[in-house]
Every structure is written in C-alpha cells, then in structure tokens.
C-alpha cells in the first residue's frame, strides 16, 4: 500500500500484520484477522485510540491524518537521519584516516631511522672489512719478513756453528790433549797427574789450561763462573776479592774453581762427561762441540748395548 508516495509499511507506527481501512468516522483501524472475519463492523462503536494487541503486534488506531503526518515526518526525518549517519560515518572515516596517516608517518620515521641505522651499520662493516684487509695484508708482510728473518737466522746459526767448529779445531791443534793413563793426561806434552802436585811443569800445564778455557769461553760465547787470570805458569782464579793461585802452595783451591768453570761449559753445551780428570773433561767438550752428532751416536750405541745385554740374558 502506498500513501503520499511512501510505502505505508515503512512507517514505524504501522504494524506489518495490519491493513488500513478508512470508515465513516475517518479513522483507520483493524487487523487482518478482523478484516477477514468481518468482525470489525460490529466493533465500530468500540473503536478508540487505545492500543490493542492483534496477532504478534500491539498497535494504536489512528486517523488518516495521523498516518499522513507520520508519513510526512518520516519523509522529512529520514534524509536528515541519513545525513547524520553519513556525517558520523564520514567523521569516523576521517578519524581513521587521520590515525592511519599518523601511524604511517610514525612507520615512515621508523623506517628512515632503520635505513639510517642500516647505512651506518653497512659503513661500519665496510670500515671493519677494510681494517681486516689491512691487518691481513700487514700480517702477510710480517709473516714474509719473519720467514725471511728465520731463514737468515738459520743461515747465520749455521755459519756461526761452522765458524765455532773451525776455531775449536784450531784450538785442538794448538793445545793438543792426550790421555796417557786414567790418572795422567798431557797438554802440549806437559803432564798433569792426579793427584795434582806443585811442580813447575804442573804450573805451566795449568797456565795452558787457563788460556784454553779463556779462548773457549769467548768462542762459544759462554760466561765462566770465575774470572781466569792467565799468566803462563803463574796463572790464577779470581773470586771477588779473593785470588786462588794455580801454582805453589794452596793451588788445590784454584784447581777446584777451574773444575767448576769446565763443568759449566759442559752443561751449557749439554755434554755429559764421564772423565774425572780436568783435561779429560776439556777433551770431551772439544770433541762434543766439534762433532754435534756425537751425542746421538753415543745414545744409539748405548741403546744397542742394552738390547744386546737383554738378548744375552734371555739365553743364559
């Protein structure tokens, strides 16, 4: 049903289960049930503006003018409500857009900061890479220099050992040491017999020993425990302010200090001597220094000797 260009069912005051009837009193009323049963004619005199419940709705009977007014009000109010709703939606959307823009600005600011941090980090990585590359280059140069220096050191050490061996061989020829017996040794033909005596020959021999030890200390670059005073047959040993002669009375203290100096040279060259005589110890020092592999050969001989003894013990 359409009234004044408005669907009457869209009017809030018009229940959906009612029909409009206009009677002689210009009122509209009724429900579909009343219209279908024809009972609304009998209740004409009972019509009032009091609301009744018909079907599922409670409605109020009104005149056509009232309904027309409702329709006009609905027609007038609806665009205004729509405008309000649209404006509310617009404001809501505007706020959301504003918040979105603010959030976007914040995110853009964060992104710029992160990009800047990333650029700084890339710069730091680049600088670190350059530093590492520089260190690697310097390390390679240092390694090459170190390798070159090591080769030089090996060459110099070899030349030094060769020179030392040459000088010691010269000393062996200048001061020949020979073994006569277990207690007697000679140096340049001068005898030194144990126990040592105070003879002039012994004094001259001790003078040669002092001179030989002084030269050995210089050639091997090994300091001696005591200071040696070389003066031919009147040589002596100095310990601080005290002097021990190697001739005449009291020479035994000087011989003891001289033996300490010889043993110091042996330890410095890692040579073990089994001789008790001073000249025997010096002879082993000269041989061991001039022949560095002599010690290895002695160890090999010692190992073979022990194995031989073990085998012989098994067959006994």
PDB file of C-alpha atoms in Angstrom:
ATOM      1  CA  UNK A   1       0.000   0.000   0.000  1.00  0.00           C
ATOM      2  CA  UNK A   2       1.364   3.399  -0.936  1.00  0.00           C
ATOM      3  CA  UNK A   3       0.212   6.629   0.570  1.00  0.00           C
ATOM      4  CA  UNK A   4       1.615  10.028  -0.331  1.00  0.00           C
ATOM      5  CA  UNK A   5       4.377   8.331  -2.247  1.00  0.00           C
ATOM      6  CA  UNK A   6       5.550   6.458   0.854  1.00  0.00           C
ATOM      7  CA  UNK A   7       5.166   2.796   1.484  1.00  0.00           C
ATOM      8  CA  UNK A   8       2.867   2.684   4.478  1.00  0.00           C
ATOM      9  CA  UNK A   9       4.621  -0.395   5.806  1.00  0.00           C
ATOM     10  CA  UNK A  10       7.795   1.614   6.169  1.00  0.00           C
ATOM     11  CA  UNK A  11       6.102   3.921   8.690  1.00  0.00           C
ATOM     12  CA  UNK A  12       7.194   2.898  12.195  1.00  0.00           C
ATOM     13  CA  UNK A  13       3.657   3.301  13.564  1.00  0.00           C
ATOM     14  CA  UNK A  14       2.197   0.864  11.059  1.00  0.00           C
ATOM     15  CA  UNK A  15       2.412  -2.793  12.176  1.00  0.00           C
ATOM     16  CA  UNK A  16       3.279  -5.247   9.409  1.00  0.00           C
ATOM     17  CA  UNK A  17       0.331  -7.571  10.142  1.00  0.00           C
ATOM     18  CA  UNK A  18      -2.331  -4.805   9.838  1.00  0.00           C
ATOM     19  CA  UNK A  19      -4.316  -3.362   6.961  1.00  0.00           C
ATOM     20  CA  UNK A  20      -5.639   0.199   6.761  1.00  0.00           C
ATOM     21  CA  UNK A  21      -9.337   0.758   6.470  1.00  0.00           C
ATOM     22  CA  UNK A  22     -10.984   4.145   6.408  1.00  0.00           C
ATOM     23  CA  UNK A  23     -14.509   4.215   7.785  1.00  0.00           C
ATOM     24  CA  UNK A  24     -17.172   6.910   8.083  1.00  0.00           C
ATOM     25  CA  UNK A  25     -15.575   8.347  11.173  1.00  0.00           C
ATOM     26  CA  UNK A  26     -12.367   8.954   9.197  1.00  0.00           C
ATOM     27  CA  UNK A  27     -10.431   6.541  11.440  1.00  0.00           C
ATOM     28  CA  UNK A  28      -8.273   3.698  10.325  1.00  0.00           C
ATOM     29  CA  UNK A  29      -8.081   0.560  12.244  1.00  0.00           C
ATOM     30  CA  UNK A  30      -8.246  -3.131  12.090  1.00  0.00           C
ATOM     31  CA  UNK A  31      -6.138  -6.193  11.697  1.00  0.00           C
ATOM     32  CA  UNK A  32      -6.050  -8.799   9.031  1.00  0.00           C
ATOM     33  CA  UNK A  33      -7.920 -11.175  11.322  1.00  0.00           C
ATOM     34  CA  UNK A  34     -10.736  -8.679  11.913  1.00  0.00           C
ATOM     35  CA  UNK A  35     -10.942  -7.862   8.230  1.00  0.00           C
ATOM     36  CA  UNK A  36     -11.080 -11.483   7.204  1.00  0.00           C
ATOM     37  CA  UNK A  37     -13.744 -12.371   9.789  1.00  0.00           C
ATOM     38  CA  UNK A  38     -15.882  -9.278   9.149  1.00  0.00           C
ATOM     39  CA  UNK A  39     -15.993  -8.576  12.848  1.00  0.00           C
ATOM     40  CA  UNK A  40     -14.570  -5.098  12.620  1.00  0.00           C
ATOM     41  CA  UNK A  41     -18.037  -3.714  11.551  1.00  0.00           C
ATOM     42  CA  UNK A  42     -19.572  -4.891  14.766  1.00  0.00           C
ATOM     43  CA  UNK A  43     -16.897  -3.159  16.809  1.00  0.00           C
ATOM     44  CA  UNK A  44     -17.231   0.166  15.078  1.00  0.00           C
ATOM     45  CA  UNK A  45     -18.702   1.770  18.141  1.00  0.00           C
ATOM     46  CA  UNK A  46     -15.941   0.340  20.308  1.00  0.00           C
ATOM     47  CA  UNK A  47     -13.163   1.957  18.326  1.00  0.00           C
ATOM     48  CA  UNK A  48     -10.991   4.176  20.376  1.00  0.00           C
ATOM     49  CA  UNK A  49      -7.444   5.358  20.381  1.00  0.00           C
ATOM     50  CA  UNK A  50      -6.491   2.774  22.979  1.00  0.00           C
ATOM     51  CA  UNK A  51      -3.908   0.356  21.760  1.00  0.00           C
ATOM     52  CA  UNK A  52      -4.803  -3.302  21.201  1.00  0.00           C
ATOM     53  CA  UNK A  53      -2.831  -6.405  20.547  1.00  0.00           C
ATOM     54  CA  UNK A  54      -3.614  -8.223  17.329  1.00  0.00           C
ATOM     55  CA  UNK A  55      -1.554 -11.082  16.059  1.00  0.00           C
ATOM     56  CA  UNK A  56       2.001 -10.501  17.243  1.00  0.00           C
ATOM     57  CA  UNK A  57       1.922  -6.704  17.487  1.00  0.00           C
ATOM     58  CA  UNK A  58       0.366  -4.095  19.645  1.00  0.00           C
ATOM     59  CA  UNK A  59      -0.754  -1.073  17.660  1.00  0.00           C
ATOM     60  CA  UNK A  60      -2.698   2.128  18.169  1.00  0.00           C
ATOM     61  CA  UNK A  61      -5.608   3.062  15.959  1.00  0.00           C
ATOM     62  CA  UNK A  62      -5.129   6.401  14.272  1.00  0.00           C
ATOM     63  CA  UNK A  63      -6.867   8.556  11.719  1.00  0.00           C
ATOM     64  CA  UNK A  64      -5.659   9.018   8.167  1.00  0.00           C
ATOM     65  CA  UNK A  65      -4.393  12.457   9.108  1.00  0.00           C
ATOM     66  CA  UNK A  66      -2.250  10.955  11.825  1.00  0.00           C
ATOM     67  CA  UNK A  67      -0.858   8.386   9.444  1.00  0.00           C
ATOM     68  CA  UNK A  68      -0.333  11.113   6.853  1.00  0.00           C
ATOM     69  CA  UNK A  69       1.580  13.134   9.435  1.00  0.00           C
ATOM     70  CA  UNK A  70       3.705  10.140  10.300  1.00  0.00           C
ATOM     71  CA  UNK A  71       4.438   9.641   6.635  1.00  0.00           C
ATOM     72  CA  UNK A  72       5.398  13.290   6.224  1.00  0.00           C
ATOM     73  CA  UNK A  73       7.540  13.185   9.350  1.00  0.00           C
ATOM     74  CA  UNK A  74       9.178  10.004   8.110  1.00  0.00           C
ATOM     75  CA  UNK A  75       9.764  11.650   4.740  1.00  0.00           C
ATOM     76  CA  UNK A  76      11.238  14.727   6.401  1.00  0.00           C
ATOM     77  CA  UNK A  77      13.276  12.981   9.070  1.00  0.00           C
ATOM     78  CA  UNK A  78      14.752  10.208   7.028  1.00  0.00           C
ATOM     79  CA  UNK A  79      17.129  12.322   4.858  1.00  0.00           C
ATOM     80  CA  UNK A  80      18.238  14.206   7.964  1.00  0.00           C
ATOM     81  CA  UNK A  81      18.960  10.966   9.770  1.00  0.00           C
ATOM     82  CA  UNK A  82      20.767   9.689   6.739  1.00  0.00           C
ATOM     83  CA  UNK A  83      22.830  12.865   6.647  1.00  0.00           C
ATOM     84  CA  UNK A  84      23.647  12.487  10.330  1.00  0.00           C
ATOM     85  CA  UNK A  85      24.586   8.883   9.821  1.00  0.00           C
ATOM     86  CA  UNK A  86      26.627   9.721   6.760  1.00  0.00           C
ATOM     87  CA  UNK A  87      28.300  12.577   8.608  1.00  0.00           C
ATOM     88  CA  UNK A  88      29.017  10.305  11.542  1.00  0.00           C
ATOM     89  CA  UNK A  89      30.481   7.739   9.159  1.00  0.00           C
ATOM     90  CA  UNK A  90      32.450  10.484   7.439  1.00  0.00           C
ATOM     91  CA  UNK A  91      33.825  11.738  10.741  1.00  0.00           C
ATOM     92  CA  UNK A  92      34.651   8.195  11.758  1.00  0.00           C
ATOM     93  CA  UNK A  93      36.394   7.556   8.475  1.00  0.00           C
ATOM     94  CA  UNK A  94      38.166  10.902   8.749  1.00  0.00           C
ATOM     95  CA  UNK A  95      39.431   9.989  12.213  1.00  0.00           C
ATOM     96  CA  UNK A  96      40.525   6.584  10.972  1.00  0.00           C
ATOM     97  CA  UNK A  97      42.280   8.186   8.004  1.00  0.00           C
ATOM     98  CA  UNK A  98      43.937  10.696  10.356  1.00  0.00           C
ATOM     99  CA  UNK A  99      45.062   7.904  12.673  1.00  0.00           C
ATOM    100  CA  UNK A 100      46.244   5.911   9.677  1.00  0.00           C
ATOM    101  CA  UNK A 101      48.215   8.905   8.415  1.00  0.00           C
ATOM    102  CA  UNK A 102      49.750   9.428  11.856  1.00  0.00           C
ATOM    103  CA  UNK A 103      50.608   5.745  12.075  1.00  0.00           C
ATOM    104  CA  UNK A 104      52.023   5.876   8.545  1.00  0.00           C
ATOM    105  CA  UNK A 105      54.176   8.883   9.471  1.00  0.00           C
ATOM    106  CA  UNK A 106      55.450   7.057  12.541  1.00  0.00           C
ATOM    107  CA  UNK A 107      56.201   3.963  10.482  1.00  0.00           C
ATOM    108  CA  UNK A 108      57.927   6.086   7.829  1.00  0.00           C
ATOM    109  CA  UNK A 109      60.002   7.774  10.543  1.00  0.00           C
ATOM    110  CA  UNK A 110      60.930   4.383  11.987  1.00  0.00           C
ATOM    111  CA  UNK A 111      61.745   3.111   8.509  1.00  0.00           C
ATOM    112  CA  UNK A 112      64.004   6.104   7.861  1.00  0.00           C
ATOM    113  CA  UNK A 113      65.718   5.561  11.203  1.00  0.00           C
ATOM    114  CA  UNK A 114      66.171   1.882  10.414  1.00  0.00           C
ATOM    115  CA  UNK A 115      67.512   2.763   6.965  1.00  0.00           C
ATOM    116  CA  UNK A 116      69.927   5.213   8.567  1.00  0.00           C
ATOM    117  CA  UNK A 117      70.972   2.604  11.113  1.00  0.00           C
ATOM    118  CA  UNK A 118      71.380   0.131   8.266  1.00  0.00           C
ATOM    119  CA  UNK A 119      73.549   2.586   6.354  1.00  0.00           C
ATOM    120  CA  UNK A 120      75.625   3.253   9.471  1.00  0.00           C
ATOM    121  CA  UNK A 121      75.968  -0.479  10.031  1.00  0.00           C
ATOM    122  CA  UNK A 122      76.997  -1.002   6.419  1.00  0.00           C
ATOM    123  CA  UNK A 123      79.566   1.770   6.794  1.00  0.00           C
ATOM    124  CA  UNK A 124      80.896   0.176   9.978  1.00  0.00           C
ATOM    125  CA  UNK A 125      81.040  -3.211   8.266  1.00  0.00           C
ATOM    126  CA  UNK A 126      82.859  -1.649   5.334  1.00  0.00           C
ATOM    127  CA  UNK A 127      85.363   0.053   7.642  1.00  0.00           C
ATOM    128  CA  UNK A 128      85.810  -3.172   9.614  1.00  0.00           C
ATOM    129  CA  UNK A 129      86.356  -5.097   6.374  1.00  0.00           C
ATOM    130  CA  UNK A 130      88.943  -2.567   5.269  1.00  0.00           C
ATOM    131  CA  UNK A 131      90.633  -2.802   8.675  1.00  0.00           C
ATOM    132  CA  UNK A 132      90.621  -6.607   8.491  1.00  0.00           C
ATOM    133  CA  UNK A 133      92.030  -6.476   4.987  1.00  0.00           C
ATOM    134  CA  UNK A 134      94.731  -4.067   6.149  1.00  0.00           C
ATOM    135  CA  UNK A 135      95.583  -6.319   9.100  1.00  0.00           C
ATOM    136  CA  UNK A 136      95.656  -9.334   6.775  1.00  0.00           C
ATOM    137  CA  UNK A 137      97.998  -7.516   4.418  1.00  0.00           C
ATOM    138  CA  UNK A 138     100.239  -6.436   7.283  1.00  0.00           C
ATOM    139  CA  UNK A 139     100.165  -9.966   8.703  1.00  0.00           C
ATOM    140  CA  UNK A 140     101.229 -11.390   5.369  1.00  0.00           C
ATOM    141  CA  UNK A 141     104.055  -8.869   5.178  1.00  0.00           C
ATOM    142  CA  UNK A 142     105.120  -9.654   8.745  1.00  0.00           C
ATOM    143  CA  UNK A 143     104.923 -13.387   8.016  1.00  0.00           C
ATOM    144  CA  UNK A 144     107.073 -12.960   4.940  1.00  0.00           C
ATOM    145  CA  UNK A 145     109.524 -10.827   6.903  1.00  0.00           C
ATOM    146  CA  UNK A 146     109.538 -13.356   9.750  1.00  0.00           C
ATOM    147  CA  UNK A 147     110.130 -16.208   7.324  1.00  0.00           C
ATOM    148  CA  UNK A 148     112.964 -14.248   5.754  1.00  0.00           C
ATOM    149  CA  UNK A 149     114.432 -13.482   9.177  1.00  0.00           C
ATOM    150  CA  UNK A 150     114.124 -17.134  10.200  1.00  0.00           C
ATOM    151  CA  UNK A 151     115.971 -18.179   7.081  1.00  0.00           C
ATOM    152  CA  UNK A 152     118.602 -15.572   7.834  1.00  0.00           C
ATOM    153  CA  UNK A 153     118.815 -16.816  11.427  1.00  0.00           C
ATOM    154  CA  UNK A 154     119.225 -20.415  10.272  1.00  0.00           C
ATOM    155  CA  UNK A 155     121.885 -19.354   7.821  1.00  0.00           C
ATOM    156  CA  UNK A 156     123.653 -17.230  10.431  1.00  0.00           C
ATOM    157  CA  UNK A 157     123.420 -20.016  13.023  1.00  0.00           C
ATOM    158  CA  UNK A 158     124.874 -22.471  10.557  1.00  0.00           C
ATOM    159  CA  UNK A 159     127.693 -20.089   9.702  1.00  0.00           C
ATOM    160  CA  UNK A 160     128.310 -19.414  13.406  1.00  0.00           C
ATOM    161  CA  UNK A 161     128.441 -23.117  14.224  1.00  0.00           C
ATOM    162  CA  UNK A 162     130.753 -23.677  11.295  1.00  0.00           C
ATOM    163  CA  UNK A 163     132.998 -20.861  12.474  1.00  0.00           C
ATOM    164  CA  UNK A 164     132.958 -22.176  16.052  1.00  0.00           C
ATOM    165  CA  UNK A 165     133.888 -25.646  14.889  1.00  0.00           C
ATOM    166  CA  UNK A 166     136.721 -24.208  12.824  1.00  0.00           C
ATOM    167  CA  UNK A 167     138.051 -22.220  15.772  1.00  0.00           C
ATOM    168  CA  UNK A 168     137.745 -25.158  18.175  1.00  0.00           C
ATOM    169  CA  UNK A 169     139.574 -27.402  15.762  1.00  0.00           C
ATOM    170  CA  UNK A 170     142.277 -24.753  15.680  1.00  0.00           C
ATOM    171  CA  UNK A 171     142.403 -24.790  19.475  1.00  0.00           C
ATOM    172  CA  UNK A 172     142.616 -28.587  19.436  1.00  0.00           C
ATOM    173  CA  UNK A 173     145.624 -28.303  17.156  1.00  0.00           C
ATOM    174  CA  UNK A 174     147.222 -25.515  19.213  1.00  0.00           C
ATOM    175  CA  UNK A 175     146.582 -27.239  22.545  1.00  0.00           C
ATOM    176  CA  UNK A 176     146.640 -30.984  21.854  1.00  0.00           C
ATOM    177  CA  UNK A 177     145.241 -33.026  24.732  1.00  0.00           C
ATOM    178  CA  UNK A 178     146.189 -36.678  25.034  1.00  0.00           C
ATOM    179  CA  UNK A 179     145.397 -39.400  27.506  1.00  0.00           C
ATOM    180  CA  UNK A 180     148.346 -41.302  28.935  1.00  0.00           C
ATOM    181  CA  UNK A 181     146.520 -43.228  31.638  1.00  0.00           C
ATOM    182  CA  UNK A 182     143.372 -42.916  33.729  1.00  0.00           C
ATOM    183  CA  UNK A 183     145.179 -40.536  36.083  1.00  0.00           C
ATOM    184  CA  UNK A 184     147.608 -38.847  33.689  1.00  0.00           C
ATOM    185  CA  UNK A 185     146.798 -36.506  30.774  1.00  0.00           C
ATOM    186  CA  UNK A 186     149.027 -34.213  28.765  1.00  0.00           C
ATOM    187  CA  UNK A 187     148.522 -30.796  27.159  1.00  0.00           C
ATOM    188  CA  UNK A 188     151.183 -29.692  24.692  1.00  0.00           C
ATOM    189  CA  UNK A 189     153.336 -32.513  26.084  1.00  0.00           C
ATOM    190  CA  UNK A 190     153.095 -31.251  29.697  1.00  0.00           C
ATOM    191  CA  UNK A 191     151.895 -33.883  32.161  1.00  0.00           C
ATOM    192  CA  UNK A 192     149.101 -33.400  34.668  1.00  0.00           C
ATOM    193  CA  UNK A 193     148.805 -36.325  37.004  1.00  0.00           C
ATOM    194  CA  UNK A 194     146.165 -36.857  39.602  1.00  0.00           C
ATOM    195  CA  UNK A 195     146.553 -36.156  42.492  1.00  0.00           C
ATOM    196  CA  UNK A 196     147.915 -32.866  41.258  1.00  0.00           C
ATOM    197  CA  UNK A 197     151.264 -31.628  42.533  1.00  0.00           C
ATOM    198  CA  UNK A 198     153.065 -28.278  42.945  1.00  0.00           C
ATOM    199  CA  UNK A 199     155.766 -28.823  40.327  1.00  0.00           C
ATOM    200  CA  UNK A 200     156.782 -26.207  37.767  1.00  0.00           C
ATOM    201  CA  UNK A 201     155.633 -28.494  34.941  1.00  0.00           C
ATOM    202  CA  UNK A 202     152.185 -28.696  36.542  1.00  0.00           C
ATOM    203  CA  UNK A 203     152.131 -24.902  36.941  1.00  0.00           C
ATOM    204  CA  UNK A 204     152.932 -24.432  33.221  1.00  0.00           C
ATOM    205  CA  UNK A 205     150.243 -27.008  32.291  1.00  0.00           C
ATOM    206  CA  UNK A 206     147.682 -25.166  34.401  1.00  0.00           C
ATOM    207  CA  UNK A 207     148.646 -21.938  32.665  1.00  0.00           C
ATOM    208  CA  UNK A 208     147.864 -23.564  29.268  1.00  0.00           C
ATOM    209  CA  UNK A 209     144.541 -24.869  30.624  1.00  0.00           C
ATOM    210  CA  UNK A 210     143.580 -21.356  31.789  1.00  0.00           C
ATOM    211  CA  UNK A 211     144.443 -19.890  28.394  1.00  0.00           C
ATOM    212  CA  UNK A 212     142.468 -22.655  26.591  1.00  0.00           C
ATOM    213  CA  UNK A 213     139.370 -22.135  28.786  1.00  0.00           C
ATOM    214  CA  UNK A 214     139.512 -18.377  28.216  1.00  0.00           C
ATOM    215  CA  UNK A 215     139.505 -18.897  24.438  1.00  0.00           C
ATOM    216  CA  UNK A 216     136.697 -21.499  24.659  1.00  0.00           C
ATOM    217  CA  UNK A 217     134.541 -19.084  26.680  1.00  0.00           C
ATOM    218  CA  UNK A 218     134.972 -16.390  24.024  1.00  0.00           C
ATOM    219  CA  UNK A 219     134.453 -18.637  21.006  1.00  0.00           C
ATOM    220  CA  UNK A 220     131.351 -20.342  22.455  1.00  0.00           C
ATOM    221  CA  UNK A 221     130.040 -17.088  23.987  1.00  0.00           C
ATOM    222  CA  UNK A 222     129.554 -18.758  27.381  1.00  0.00           C
ATOM    223  CA  UNK A 223     130.467 -16.819  30.547  1.00  0.00           C
ATOM    224  CA  UNK A 224     132.565 -18.576  33.174  1.00  0.00           C
ATOM    225  CA  UNK A 225     131.721 -18.888  36.846  1.00  0.00           C
ATOM    226  CA  UNK A 226     135.049 -17.374  37.949  1.00  0.00           C
ATOM    227  CA  UNK A 227     137.402 -14.900  36.384  1.00  0.00           C
ATOM    228  CA  UNK A 228     140.537 -16.512  34.953  1.00  0.00           C
ATOM    229  CA  UNK A 229     143.853 -14.705  35.272  1.00  0.00           C
ATOM    230  CA  UNK A 230     146.127 -16.064  32.518  1.00  0.00           C
ATOM    231  CA  UNK A 231     149.810 -15.547  33.256  1.00  0.00           C
ATOM    232  CA  UNK A 232     151.651 -18.580  31.898  1.00  0.00           C
ATOM    233  CA  UNK A 233     152.938 -20.710  34.786  1.00  0.00           C
ATOM    234  CA  UNK A 234     151.742 -18.123  37.307  1.00  0.00           C
ATOM    235  CA  UNK A 235     148.029 -18.178  36.377  1.00  0.00           C
ATOM    236  CA  UNK A 236     145.284 -17.872  38.995  1.00  0.00           C
ATOM    237  CA  UNK A 237     141.499 -17.823  39.607  1.00  0.00           C
ATOM    238  CA  UNK A 238     139.735 -14.730  40.992  1.00  0.00           C
ATOM    239  CA  UNK A 239     136.524 -14.985  43.040  1.00  0.00           C
ATOM    240  CA  UNK A 240     135.510 -11.493  44.018  1.00  0.00           C
ATOM    241  CA  UNK A 241     138.351 -10.051  46.047  1.00  0.00           C
ATOM    242  CA  UNK A 242     139.986 -13.430  46.625  1.00  0.00           C
ATOM    243  CA  UNK A 243     142.583 -14.903  44.271  1.00  0.00           C
ATOM    244  CA  UNK A 244     143.424 -18.616  44.125  1.00  0.00           C
ATOM    245  CA  UNK A 245     146.809 -19.426  42.516  1.00  0.00           C
ATOM    246  CA  UNK A 246     147.349 -22.476  40.288  1.00  0.00           C
ATOM    247  CA  UNK A 247     150.936 -22.910  41.379  1.00  0.00           C
ATOM    248  CA  UNK A 248     152.833 -23.411  44.621  1.00  0.00           C
ATOM    249  CA  UNK A 249     151.122 -23.874  47.927  1.00  0.00           C
ATOM    250  CA  UNK A 250     147.320 -23.581  48.070  1.00  0.00           C
ATOM    251  CA  UNK A 251     146.834 -24.359  44.381  1.00  0.00           C
ATOM    252  CA  UNK A 252     144.152 -27.001  45.170  1.00  0.00           C
ATOM    253  CA  UNK A 253     141.507 -24.296  45.735  1.00  0.00           C
ATOM    254  CA  UNK A 254     142.379 -22.824  42.338  1.00  0.00           C
ATOM    255  CA  UNK A 255     142.052 -26.265  40.674  1.00  0.00           C
ATOM    256  CA  UNK A 256     138.660 -26.714  42.312  1.00  0.00           C
ATOM    257  CA  UNK A 257     137.437 -23.363  40.887  1.00  0.00           C
ATOM    258  CA  UNK A 258     138.879 -24.265  37.478  1.00  0.00           C
ATOM    259  CA  UNK A 259     136.965 -27.570  37.510  1.00  0.00           C
ATOM    260  CA  UNK A 260     133.724 -25.664  38.238  1.00  0.00           C
ATOM    261  CA  UNK A 261     134.342 -23.494  35.151  1.00  0.00           C
ATOM    262  CA  UNK A 262     134.883 -26.576  32.942  1.00  0.00           C
ATOM    263  CA  UNK A 263     131.694 -28.244  34.214  1.00  0.00           C
ATOM    264  CA  UNK A 264     129.762 -25.019  33.496  1.00  0.00           C
ATOM    265  CA  UNK A 265     130.893 -25.134  29.856  1.00  0.00           C
ATOM    266  CA  UNK A 266     129.846 -28.796  29.597  1.00  0.00           C
ATOM    267  CA  UNK A 267     126.361 -28.081  30.949  1.00  0.00           C
ATOM    268  CA  UNK A 268     125.946 -25.121  28.608  1.00  0.00           C
ATOM    269  CA  UNK A 269     126.714 -27.370  25.614  1.00  0.00           C
ATOM    270  CA  UNK A 270     124.591 -30.229  27.018  1.00  0.00           C
ATOM    271  CA  UNK A 271     127.535 -32.595  27.111  1.00  0.00           C
ATOM    272  CA  UNK A 272     127.881 -35.285  29.752  1.00  0.00           C
ATOM    273  CA  UNK A 273     131.420 -36.235  30.690  1.00  0.00           C
ATOM    274  CA  UNK A 274     132.401 -39.411  32.467  1.00  0.00           C
ATOM    275  CA  UNK A 275     136.003 -38.334  32.933  1.00  0.00           C
ATOM    276  CA  UNK A 276     137.273 -37.203  36.330  1.00  0.00           C
ATOM    277  CA  UNK A 277     140.444 -35.521  35.093  1.00  0.00           C
ATOM    278  CA  UNK A 278     140.151 -31.820  34.143  1.00  0.00           C
ATOM    279  CA  UNK A 279     141.923 -32.373  30.809  1.00  0.00           C
ATOM    280  CA  UNK A 280     139.626 -35.332  30.097  1.00  0.00           C
ATOM    281  CA  UNK A 281     136.566 -33.109  30.620  1.00  0.00           C
ATOM    282  CA  UNK A 282     138.027 -30.405  28.354  1.00  0.00           C
ATOM    283  CA  UNK A 283     138.803 -33.011  25.684  1.00  0.00           C
ATOM    284  CA  UNK A 284     135.186 -34.251  25.673  1.00  0.00           C
ATOM    285  CA  UNK A 285     133.981 -30.631  25.485  1.00  0.00           C
ATOM    286  CA  UNK A 286     136.101 -30.034  22.384  1.00  0.00           C
ATOM    287  CA  UNK A 287     135.065 -33.276  20.694  1.00  0.00           C
ATOM    288  CA  UNK A 288     131.365 -32.854  21.545  1.00  0.00           C
ATOM    289  CA  UNK A 289     131.272 -29.283  20.258  1.00  0.00           C
ATOM    290  CA  UNK A 290     133.154 -30.040  17.055  1.00  0.00           C
ATOM    291  CA  UNK A 291     131.010 -33.131  16.396  1.00  0.00           C
ATOM    292  CA  UNK A 292     127.367 -32.240  17.323  1.00  0.00           C
ATOM    293  CA  UNK A 293     126.054 -35.693  16.333  1.00  0.00           C
ATOM    294  CA  UNK A 294     128.461 -37.476  18.600  1.00  0.00           C
ATOM    295  CA  UNK A 295     125.884 -37.424  21.397  1.00  0.00           C
ATOM    296  CA  UNK A 296     123.257 -39.060  19.183  1.00  0.00           C
ATOM    297  CA  UNK A 297     125.705 -41.755  18.149  1.00  0.00           C
ATOM    298  CA  UNK A 298     126.573 -42.382  21.773  1.00  0.00           C
ATOM    299  CA  UNK A 299     122.880 -42.753  22.631  1.00  0.00           C
ATOM    300  CA  UNK A 300     122.405 -45.182  19.753  1.00  0.00           C
ATOM    301  CA  UNK A 301     125.381 -47.218  20.905  1.00  0.00           C
ATOM    302  CA  UNK A 302     124.013 -47.230  24.439  1.00  0.00           C
ATOM    303  CA  UNK A 303     120.612 -48.459  23.236  1.00  0.00           C
ATOM    304  CA  UNK A 304     122.208 -51.220  21.152  1.00  0.00           C
ATOM    305  CA  UNK A 305     124.347 -52.257  24.090  1.00  0.00           C
ATOM    306  CA  UNK A 306     121.319 -52.564  26.377  1.00  0.00           C
ATOM    307  CA  UNK A 307     119.412 -54.607  23.795  1.00  0.00           C
ATOM    308  CA  UNK A 308     122.386 -56.902  23.386  1.00  0.00           C
ATOM    309  CA  UNK A 309     122.594 -57.416  27.137  1.00  0.00           C
ATOM    310  CA  UNK A 310     118.868 -58.236  27.269  1.00  0.00           C
ATOM    311  CA  UNK A 311     119.199 -60.828  24.487  1.00  0.00           C
ATOM    312  CA  UNK A 312     122.201 -62.422  26.159  1.00  0.00           C
ATOM    313  CA  UNK A 313     120.308 -62.568  29.448  1.00  0.00           C
ATOM    314  CA  UNK A 314     117.433 -64.434  27.737  1.00  0.00           C
ATOM    315  CA  UNK A 315     119.728 -67.243  26.511  1.00  0.00           C
ATOM    316  CA  UNK A 316     121.540 -67.721  29.764  1.00  0.00           C
TER     317      UNK A 316
END
